[in-house]
PDB file of C-alpha atoms in Angstrom:
ATOM      1  CA  ASN A   1      45.717  58.642 -29.371  1.00  0.00           C
ATOM      2  CA  GLU A   2      45.451  61.661 -31.636  1.00  0.00           C
ATOM      3  CA  ALA A   3      45.042  64.463 -29.133  1.00  0.00           C
ATOM      4  CA  GLY A   4      46.651  63.004 -26.007  1.00  0.00           C
ATOM      5  CA  ASN A   5      45.602  62.544 -22.383  1.00  0.00           C
ATOM      6  CA  GLY A   6      42.374  60.674 -23.096  1.00  0.00           C
ATOM      7  CA  PHE A   7      41.156  62.785 -26.024  1.00  0.00           C
ATOM      8  CA  SER A   8      40.779  60.863 -29.258  1.00  0.00           C
ATOM      9  CA  PRO A   9      38.098  60.919 -31.969  1.00  0.00           C
ATOM     10  CA  LYS A  10      35.526  58.153 -31.978  1.00  0.00           C
ATOM     11  CA  GLU A  11      34.686  56.244 -35.142  1.00  0.00           C
ATOM     12  CA  LYS A  12      30.976  57.155 -35.061  1.00  0.00           C
ATOM     13  CA  LEU A  13      29.186  60.309 -33.995  1.00  0.00           C
ATOM     14  CA  SER A  14      26.632  58.257 -32.061  1.00  0.00           C
ATOM     15  CA  GLU A  15      29.375  56.953 -29.747  1.00  0.00           C
ATOM     16  CA  TYR A  16      29.668  60.351 -28.041  1.00  0.00           C
ATOM     17  CA  ARG A  17      25.999  60.144 -26.955  1.00  0.00           C
ATOM     18  CA  PHE A  18      25.504  63.854 -27.585  1.00  0.00           C
ATOM     19  CA  PHE A  19      21.999  63.125 -28.868  1.00  0.00           C
ATOM     20  CA  SER A  20      19.189  60.990 -27.530  1.00  0.00           C
ATOM     21  CA  GLY A  21      16.770  58.923 -29.594  1.00  0.00           C
ATOM     22  CA  GLU A  22      17.106  58.682 -33.364  1.00  0.00           C
ATOM     23  CA  LEU A  23      20.419  60.334 -34.251  1.00  0.00           C
ATOM     24  CA  LYS A  24      19.152  62.372 -37.214  1.00  0.00           C
ATOM     25  CA  GLN A  25      16.617  64.166 -34.989  1.00  0.00           C
ATOM     26  CA  LEU A  26      19.565  65.854 -33.226  1.00  0.00           C
ATOM     27  CA  GLN A  27      17.753  65.948 -29.903  1.00  0.00           C
ATOM     28  CA  PRO A  28      20.408  66.944 -27.350  1.00  0.00           C
ATOM     29  CA  SER A  29      21.125  64.752 -24.362  1.00  0.00           C
ATOM     30  CA  GLU A  30      20.641  66.226 -20.904  1.00  0.00           C
ATOM     31  CA  ASN A  31      24.235  67.493 -20.655  1.00  0.00           C
ATOM     32  CA  VAL A  32      24.305  69.024 -24.170  1.00  0.00           C
ATOM     33  CA  VAL A  33      23.078  72.605 -24.661  1.00  0.00           C
ATOM     34  CA  PRO A  34      21.922  74.138 -27.966  1.00  0.00           C
ATOM     35  CA  TYR A  35      23.104  77.631 -28.786  1.00  0.00           C
ATOM     36  CA  GLU A  36      22.606  80.195 -31.548  1.00  0.00           C
ATOM     37  CA  LEU A  37      24.503  83.198 -32.931  1.00  0.00           C
ATOM     38  CA  ASN A  38      23.189  86.601 -33.962  1.00  0.00           C
ATOM     39  CA  SER A  39      25.147  86.806 -37.231  1.00  0.00           C
ATOM     40  CA  THR A  40      26.334  83.558 -38.776  1.00  0.00           C
ATOM     41  CA  LEU A  41      28.945  82.507 -41.297  1.00  0.00           C
ATOM     42  CA  PHE A  42      27.555  82.063 -44.807  1.00  0.00           C
ATOM     43  CA  SER A  43      28.127  78.449 -45.914  1.00  0.00           C
ATOM     44  CA  ASN A  44      26.629  78.087 -49.392  1.00  0.00           C
ATOM     45  CA  TYR A  45      23.081  78.369 -48.007  1.00  0.00           C
ATOM     46  CA  ALA A  46      23.544  75.476 -45.569  1.00  0.00           C
ATOM     47  CA  GLU A  47      21.559  75.669 -42.325  1.00  0.00           C
ATOM     48  CA  LYS A  48      23.291  74.841 -39.035  1.00  0.00           C
ATOM     49  CA  LEU A  49      22.391  73.509 -35.618  1.00  0.00           C
ATOM     50  CA  ARG A  50      24.910  74.232 -32.866  1.00  0.00           C
ATOM     51  CA  PHE A  51      25.400  72.549 -29.494  1.00  0.00           C
ATOM     52  CA  VAL A  52      27.977  72.596 -26.720  1.00  0.00           C
ATOM     53  CA  TYR A  53      29.033  69.986 -24.182  1.00  0.00           C
ATOM     54  CA  MET A  54      31.107  70.941 -21.137  1.00  0.00           C
ATOM     55  CA  PRO A  55      32.237  68.535 -18.412  1.00  0.00           C
ATOM     56  CA  ALA A  56      30.075  68.500 -15.298  1.00  0.00           C
ATOM     57  CA  GLY A  57      30.987  71.254 -12.864  1.00  0.00           C
ATOM     58  CA  LYS A  58      32.981  73.222 -15.444  1.00  0.00           C
ATOM     59  CA  GLN A  59      32.134  76.770 -16.559  1.00  0.00           C
ATOM     60  CA  VAL A  60      33.007  79.011 -19.465  1.00  0.00           C
ATOM     61  CA  LEU A  61      34.693  82.236 -18.353  1.00  0.00           C
ATOM     62  CA  TYR A  62      33.092  85.526 -19.351  1.00  0.00           C
ATOM     63  CA  LYS A  63      35.088  87.665 -21.750  1.00  0.00           C
ATOM     64  CA  GLU A  64      33.660  90.887 -23.176  1.00  0.00           C
ATOM     65  CA  ASN A  65      35.419  90.667 -26.548  1.00  0.00           C
ATOM     66  CA  GLY A  66      36.388  87.658 -28.605  1.00  0.00           C
ATOM     67  CA  VAL A  67      35.466  84.004 -28.260  1.00  0.00           C
ATOM     68  CA  LEU A  68      34.548  82.812 -24.776  1.00  0.00           C
ATOM     69  CA  ASP A  69      37.130  80.899 -22.756  1.00  0.00           C
ATOM     70  CA  PHE A  70      35.760  77.356 -22.760  1.00  0.00           C
ATOM     71  CA  PRO A  71      37.247  74.846 -20.289  1.00  0.00           C
ATOM     72  CA  GLU A  72      39.247  71.808 -21.278  1.00  0.00           C
ATOM     73  CA  GLY A  73      36.923  68.960 -22.198  1.00  0.00           C
ATOM     74  CA  THR A  74      34.480  71.209 -24.116  1.00  0.00           C
ATOM     75  CA  TYR A  75      32.965  69.938 -27.368  1.00  0.00           C
ATOM     76  CA  LEU A  76      31.467  72.466 -29.792  1.00  0.00           C
ATOM     77  CA  ILE A  77      29.129  70.535 -32.108  1.00  0.00           C
ATOM     78  CA  LYS A  78      28.069  72.091 -35.420  1.00  0.00           C
ATOM     79  CA  ASN A  79      25.734  70.254 -37.793  1.00  0.00           C
ATOM     80  CA  PHE A  80      25.364  71.359 -41.431  1.00  0.00           C
ATOM     81  CA  TYR A  81      22.133  70.482 -43.235  1.00  0.00           C
ATOM     82  CA  TYR A  82      19.795  71.462 -46.075  1.00  0.00           C
ATOM     83  CA  PRO A  83      16.005  71.390 -45.838  1.00  0.00           C
ATOM     84  CA  LEU A  84      14.571  69.437 -48.755  1.00  0.00           C
ATOM     85  CA  ASP A  85      12.339  72.453 -49.352  1.00  0.00           C
ATOM     86  CA  PHE A  86      13.327  75.750 -47.709  1.00  0.00           C
ATOM     87  CA  ARG A  87       9.683  76.889 -47.907  1.00  0.00           C
ATOM     88  CA  HIS A  88       8.491  73.817 -45.978  1.00  0.00           C
ATOM     89  CA  PRO A  89      11.019  72.646 -43.348  1.00  0.00           C
ATOM     90  CA  GLU A  90       8.494  70.058 -42.158  1.00  0.00           C
ATOM     91  CA  LYS A  91       9.236  68.048 -45.323  1.00  0.00           C
ATOM     92  CA  GLY A  92      12.564  66.990 -43.862  1.00  0.00           C
ATOM     93  CA  ARG A  93      16.241  67.686 -44.299  1.00  0.00           C
ATOM     94  CA  ARG A  94      19.523  66.113 -45.264  1.00  0.00           C
ATOM     95  CA  ILE A  95      22.360  66.441 -42.766  1.00  0.00           C
ATOM     96  CA  ILE A  96      25.691  66.563 -44.586  1.00  0.00           C
ATOM     97  CA  GLU A  97      28.320  66.830 -41.883  1.00  0.00           C
ATOM     98  CA  THR A  98      28.963  67.389 -38.202  1.00  0.00           C
ATOM     99  CA  ARG A  99      32.083  69.218 -37.142  1.00  0.00           C
ATOM    100  CA  LEU A 100      33.413  68.820 -33.619  1.00  0.00           C
ATOM    101  CA  LEU A 101      35.804  71.357 -32.152  1.00  0.00           C
ATOM    102  CA  VAL A 102      37.281  69.783 -29.049  1.00  0.00           C
ATOM    103  CA  HIS A 103      39.263  71.527 -26.301  1.00  0.00           C
ATOM    104  CA  THR A 104      41.877  68.932 -25.444  1.00  0.00           C
ATOM    105  CA  SER A 105      44.892  69.056 -23.164  1.00  0.00           C
ATOM    106  CA  LYS A 106      46.916  70.037 -26.249  1.00  0.00           C
ATOM    107  CA  GLY A 107      44.578  72.820 -27.337  1.00  0.00           C
ATOM    108  CA  TRP A 108      41.626  72.793 -29.713  1.00  0.00           C
ATOM    109  CA  GLN A 109      41.284  69.939 -32.213  1.00  0.00           C
ATOM    110  CA  ALA A 110      38.927  69.663 -35.203  1.00  0.00           C
ATOM    111  CA  TRP A 111      37.236  66.310 -35.839  1.00  0.00           C
ATOM    112  CA  PRO A 112      34.980  66.104 -38.956  1.00  0.00           C
ATOM    113  CA  TYR A 113      32.126  63.586 -39.355  1.00  0.00           C
ATOM    114  CA  TYR A 114      30.342  62.767 -42.630  1.00  0.00           C
ATOM    115  CA  TRP A 115      26.737  61.531 -42.617  1.00  0.00           C
ATOM    116  CA  ASN A 116      25.630  58.485 -44.593  1.00  0.00           C
ATOM    117  CA  ASP A 117      22.841  58.686 -47.168  1.00  0.00           C
ATOM    118  CA  GLU A 118      20.481  56.794 -44.840  1.00  0.00           C
ATOM    119  CA  GLN A 119      20.903  59.544 -42.208  1.00  0.00           C
ATOM    120  CA  THR A 120      21.463  56.937 -39.532  1.00  0.00           C
ATOM    121  CA  GLU A 121      25.093  57.677 -38.670  1.00  0.00           C
ATOM    122  CA  ALA A 122      28.033  60.035 -39.232  1.00  0.00           C
ATOM    123  CA  TYR A 123      31.572  58.674 -39.496  1.00  0.00           C
ATOM    124  CA  TYR A 124      34.914  60.237 -38.654  1.00  0.00           C
ATOM    125  CA  ASP A 125      36.400  61.318 -41.973  1.00  0.00           C
ATOM    126  CA  VAL A 126      39.821  62.973 -42.063  1.00  0.00           C
ATOM    127  CA  ALA A 127      40.049  62.932 -45.882  1.00  0.00           C
ATOM    128  CA  GLY A 128      37.041  65.108 -46.722  1.00  0.00           C
ATOM    129  CA  GLU A 129      34.259  64.389 -49.183  1.00  0.00           C
ATOM    130  CA  THR A 130      32.505  65.914 -52.174  1.00  0.00           C
ATOM    131  CA  THR A 131      28.793  65.243 -52.548  1.00  0.00           C
ATOM    132  CA  GLU A 132      25.837  66.664 -54.454  1.00  0.00           C
ATOM    133  CA  ILE A 133      23.042  68.552 -52.757  1.00  0.00           C
ATOM    134  CA  ASN A 134      19.495  68.900 -54.059  1.00  0.00           C
ATOM    135  CA  TYR A 135      16.874  71.198 -52.561  1.00  0.00           C
ATOM    136  CA  ILE A 136      14.140  73.691 -53.364  1.00  0.00           C
ATOM    137  CA  ASN A 137      15.027  77.246 -52.352  1.00  0.00           C
ATOM    138  CA  GLN A 138      12.821  79.985 -50.880  1.00  0.00           C
ATOM    139  CA  ASN A 139      11.770  81.052 -54.401  1.00  0.00           C
ATOM    140  CA  GLY A 140      10.597  77.556 -55.329  1.00  0.00           C
ATOM    141  CA  LYS A 141      13.582  76.892 -57.610  1.00  0.00           C
ATOM    142  CA  LYS A 142      15.166  73.444 -57.683  1.00  0.00           C
ATOM    143  CA  VAL A 143      18.852  73.682 -56.859  1.00  0.00           C
ATOM    144  CA  LYS A 144      21.534  71.092 -57.572  1.00  0.00           C
ATOM    145  CA  ALA A 145      25.074  71.909 -56.518  1.00  0.00           C
ATOM    146  CA  PRO A 146      28.304  70.278 -55.315  1.00  0.00           C
ATOM    147  CA  TYR A 147      29.069  70.401 -51.593  1.00  0.00           C
ATOM    148  CA  TYR A 148      32.603  69.986 -50.313  1.00  0.00           C
ATOM    149  CA  VAL A 149      33.276  68.631 -46.835  1.00  0.00           C
ATOM    150  CA  PRO A 150      36.759  69.855 -45.838  1.00  0.00           C
ATOM    151  CA  ASN A 151      39.430  67.455 -44.696  1.00  0.00           C
ATOM    152  CA  LYS A 152      40.738  67.635 -41.147  1.00  0.00           C
ATOM    153  CA  ASN A 153      43.817  69.717 -41.967  1.00  0.00           C
ATOM    154  CA  GLU A 154      41.761  72.309 -43.829  1.00  0.00           C
ATOM    155  CA  CYS A 155      39.869  73.230 -40.657  1.00  0.00           C
ATOM    156  CA  LYS A 156      42.825  75.271 -39.468  1.00  0.00           C
ATOM    157  CA  GLY A 157      42.466  77.394 -42.625  1.00  0.00           C
ATOM    158  CA  CYS A 158      39.761  79.316 -40.739  1.00  0.00           C
ATOM    159  CA  HIS A 159      40.050  78.181 -37.119  1.00  0.00           C
ATOM    160  CA  SER A 160      43.554  79.481 -36.549  1.00  0.00           C
ATOM    161  CA  TYR A 161      44.829  82.457 -34.559  1.00  0.00           C
ATOM    162  CA  GLN A 162      48.472  83.042 -33.669  1.00  0.00           C
ATOM    163  CA  GLN A 163      49.054  79.573 -35.189  1.00  0.00           C
ATOM    164  CA  GLN A 164      46.725  77.956 -32.652  1.00  0.00           C
ATOM    165  CA  MET A 165      43.364  76.359 -33.391  1.00  0.00           C
ATOM    166  CA  GLN A 166      40.380  78.109 -31.777  1.00  0.00           C
ATOM    167  CA  PRO A 167      36.592  78.558 -32.155  1.00  0.00           C
ATOM    168  CA  ILE A 168      35.166  81.446 -34.187  1.00  0.00           C
ATOM    169  CA  GLY A 169      31.503  82.101 -33.374  1.00  0.00           C
ATOM    170  CA  PRO A 170      30.570  81.827 -29.665  1.00  0.00           C
ATOM    171  CA  SER A 171      31.347  85.265 -28.265  1.00  0.00           C
ATOM    172  CA  VAL A 172      29.204  87.247 -25.826  1.00  0.00           C
ATOM    173  CA  ALA A 173      28.108  89.687 -28.546  1.00  0.00           C
ATOM    174  CA  GLU A 174      27.101  86.811 -30.835  1.00  0.00           C
ATOM    175  CA  MET A 175      25.291  84.873 -28.102  1.00  0.00           C
ATOM    176  CA  ASN A 176      23.471  87.840 -26.567  1.00  0.00           C
ATOM    177  CA  LYS A 177      20.067  86.881 -27.967  1.00  0.00           C
ATOM    178  CA  GLU A 178      16.841  85.178 -27.023  1.00  0.00           C
ATOM    179  CA  MET A 179      16.458  81.438 -27.606  1.00  0.00           C
ATOM    180  CA  ASN A 180      13.504  79.113 -27.193  1.00  0.00           C
ATOM    181  CA  TYR A 181      14.120  76.450 -24.548  1.00  0.00           C
ATOM    182  CA  GLY A 182      11.234  74.002 -24.810  1.00  0.00           C
ATOM    183  CA  GLY A 183       8.627  76.722 -25.259  1.00  0.00           C
ATOM    184  CA  ASN A 184      10.292  79.052 -22.756  1.00  0.00           C
ATOM    185  CA  PRO A 185      12.022  81.969 -24.552  1.00  0.00           C
ATOM    186  CA  LYS A 186      14.982  83.357 -22.616  1.00  0.00           C
ATOM    187  CA  ASN A 187      18.209  85.205 -23.294  1.00  0.00           C
ATOM    188  CA  GLN A 188      20.682  82.376 -23.718  1.00  0.00           C
ATOM    189  CA  LEU A 189      23.437  84.042 -21.660  1.00  0.00           C
ATOM    190  CA  VAL A 190      20.979  84.446 -18.784  1.00  0.00           C
ATOM    191  CA  TYR A 191      20.032  80.791 -19.260  1.00  0.00           C
ATOM    192  CA  TRP A 192      23.689  79.760 -19.130  1.00  0.00           C
ATOM    193  CA  LYS A 193      24.164  81.763 -15.930  1.00  0.00           C
ATOM    194  CA  GLU A 194      21.134  80.118 -14.302  1.00  0.00           C
ATOM    195  CA  LYS A 195      22.459  76.686 -15.280  1.00  0.00           C
ATOM    196  CA  GLY A 196      25.915  77.450 -13.915  1.00  0.00           C
ATOM    197  CA  LEU A 197      27.539  77.268 -17.337  1.00  0.00           C
ATOM    198  CA  ILE A 198      29.143  80.725 -17.357  1.00  0.00           C
ATOM    199  CA  ALA A 199      31.079  82.568 -14.643  1.00  0.00           C
ATOM    200  CA  ASN A 200      31.337  86.300 -13.894  1.00  0.00           C
ATOM    201  CA  LEU A 201      28.594  87.373 -16.294  1.00  0.00           C
ATOM    202  CA  PRO A 202      27.663  91.082 -15.794  1.00  0.00           C
ATOM    203  CA  GLU A 203      24.077  92.351 -15.925  1.00  0.00           C
ATOM    204  CA  ILE A 204      22.500  91.600 -19.287  1.00  0.00           C
ATOM    205  CA  ASN A 205      21.985  95.274 -20.164  1.00  0.00           C
ATOM    206  CA  MET A 206      25.740  95.811 -19.852  1.00  0.00           C
ATOM    207  CA  LEU A 207      26.666  93.196 -22.451  1.00  0.00           C
ATOM    208  CA  PRO A 208      27.662  93.884 -26.069  1.00  0.00           C
ATOM    209  CA  LYS A 209      25.219  92.646 -28.703  1.00  0.00           C
ATOM    210  CA  MET A 210      25.978  91.803 -32.315  1.00  0.00           C
ATOM    211  CA  PRO A 211      23.368  92.893 -34.888  1.00  0.00           C
ATOM    212  CA  VAL A 212      21.865  90.339 -37.256  1.00  0.00           C
ATOM    213  CA  TRP A 213      23.486  91.356 -40.528  1.00  0.00           C
ATOM    214  CA  ASN A 214      20.381  90.702 -42.661  1.00  0.00           C
ATOM    215  CA  ASP A 215      17.799  92.120 -40.225  1.00  0.00           C
ATOM    216  CA  ALA A 216      17.410  95.890 -40.582  1.00  0.00           C
ATOM    217  CA  GLN A 217      15.677  96.144 -37.204  1.00  0.00           C
ATOM    218  CA  THR A 218      18.818  95.084 -35.333  1.00  0.00           C
ATOM    219  CA  GLY A 219      21.186  97.876 -36.364  1.00  0.00           C
ATOM    220  CA  SER A 220      22.261 100.482 -38.864  1.00  0.00           C
ATOM    221  CA  VAL A 221      23.682  99.558 -42.259  1.00  0.00           C
ATOM    222  CA  ASN A 222      27.158 100.340 -40.907  1.00  0.00           C
ATOM    223  CA  GLN A 223      26.703  98.118 -37.851  1.00  0.00           C
ATOM    224  CA  ARG A 224      25.231  95.239 -39.839  1.00  0.00           C
ATOM    225  CA  ALA A 225      27.977  95.449 -42.475  1.00  0.00           C
ATOM    226  CA  ARG A 226      30.560  95.222 -39.701  1.00  0.00           C
ATOM    227  CA  ALA A 227      28.729  92.250 -38.218  1.00  0.00           C
ATOM    228  CA  TYR A 228      28.819  90.456 -41.583  1.00  0.00           C
ATOM    229  CA  LEU A 229      32.533  91.184 -42.019  1.00  0.00           C
ATOM    230  CA  ASP A 230      33.255  90.150 -38.441  1.00  0.00           C
ATOM    231  CA  ILE A 231      31.842  86.636 -38.739  1.00  0.00           C
ATOM    232  CA  ASN A 232      32.664  85.999 -42.410  1.00  0.00           C
ATOM    233  CA  CYS A 233      36.035  87.679 -42.881  1.00  0.00           C
ATOM    234  CA  ALA A 234      37.738  89.196 -39.836  1.00  0.00           C
ATOM    235  CA  HIS A 235      38.652  85.909 -38.143  1.00  0.00           C
ATOM    236  CA  CYS A 236      41.054  85.245 -41.039  1.00  0.00           C
ATOM    237  CA  HIS A 237      41.888  88.762 -42.239  1.00  0.00           C
ATOM    238  CA  ARG A 238      43.384  90.095 -39.019  1.00  0.00           C
ATOM    239  CA  THR A 239      46.773  90.323 -37.386  1.00  0.00           C
ATOM    240  CA  GLY A 240      47.710  86.781 -36.395  1.00  0.00           C
ATOM    241  CA  GLY A 241      44.997  85.247 -38.575  1.00  0.00           C
ATOM    242  CA  PRO A 242      45.572  82.676 -41.350  1.00  0.00           C
ATOM    243  CA  ALA A 243      44.972  85.344 -44.042  1.00  0.00           C
ATOM    244  CA  GLU A 244      46.614  88.250 -42.266  1.00  0.00           C
ATOM    245  CA  THR A 245      45.929  91.581 -43.928  1.00  0.00           C
ATOM    246  CA  SER A 246      46.647  93.963 -41.089  1.00  0.00           C
ATOM    247  CA  GLY A 247      44.599  97.138 -41.213  1.00  0.00           C
ATOM    248  CA  LEU A 248      42.251  95.967 -43.984  1.00  0.00           C
ATOM    249  CA  LEU A 249      39.387  94.810 -41.788  1.00  0.00           C
ATOM    250  CA  LEU A 250      38.166  95.876 -38.377  1.00  0.00           C
ATOM    251  CA  THR A 251      36.246  93.500 -36.164  1.00  0.00           C
ATOM    252  CA  TYR A 252      32.845  94.626 -34.943  1.00  0.00           C
ATOM    253  CA  ASN A 253      34.201  95.734 -31.574  1.00  0.00           C
ATOM    254  CA  GLU A 254      36.926  97.913 -33.132  1.00  0.00           C
ATOM    255  CA  GLN A 255      34.547 100.652 -34.276  1.00  0.00           C
TER     256      GLN A 255
END
């Protein structure tokens, strides 16, 4: 039992039952909630779909700064994929990997899953993989490039703070945005509050909001540059981070 007290990785992604129907459609089950971030980590042009599972009756605790305090038993589910043609997403996609970050009784654990070529299943893979990706980019250019799926131990190279594994993206500022829930657009923090998923959330107009780094309408150049550095760099290059360079970078909230 890798993580202890009932937490251990399953052989196949489908065994968790996070998704209903055909696995590659990534349609969340009733107890799995999609979420999005304002500014996202650049990952060699890969697109991502994010979901969270929390045990029934559990809530995440509001925290103004930093990653939210998720309860034990939480699974953060991040799927990396490439559209076959970025200009026409309807033509399909290839899912490369799914990374699970699991809050166990011994802290957060990273469990990587690698998808097969048939797109029917993803398998627990601690060793990592190198594959080739092929797609057409937004400019109509055919792209062929290597894609490296990190091994399990490499996850802590980014997801480490004070020598403990932790999530990076889901903070209040990052999640303070509108999301489409089955044709019903709603601020996702308000949605979480209505569903009983978050506790002690203040009024929405009191919450910090991260700009979208590549959308000029969401903030000044200074604010958007800080947002880019915050999600791409500051989680490592900070005091207590895996690439500590104290004083070099400020997080977005340290303006």
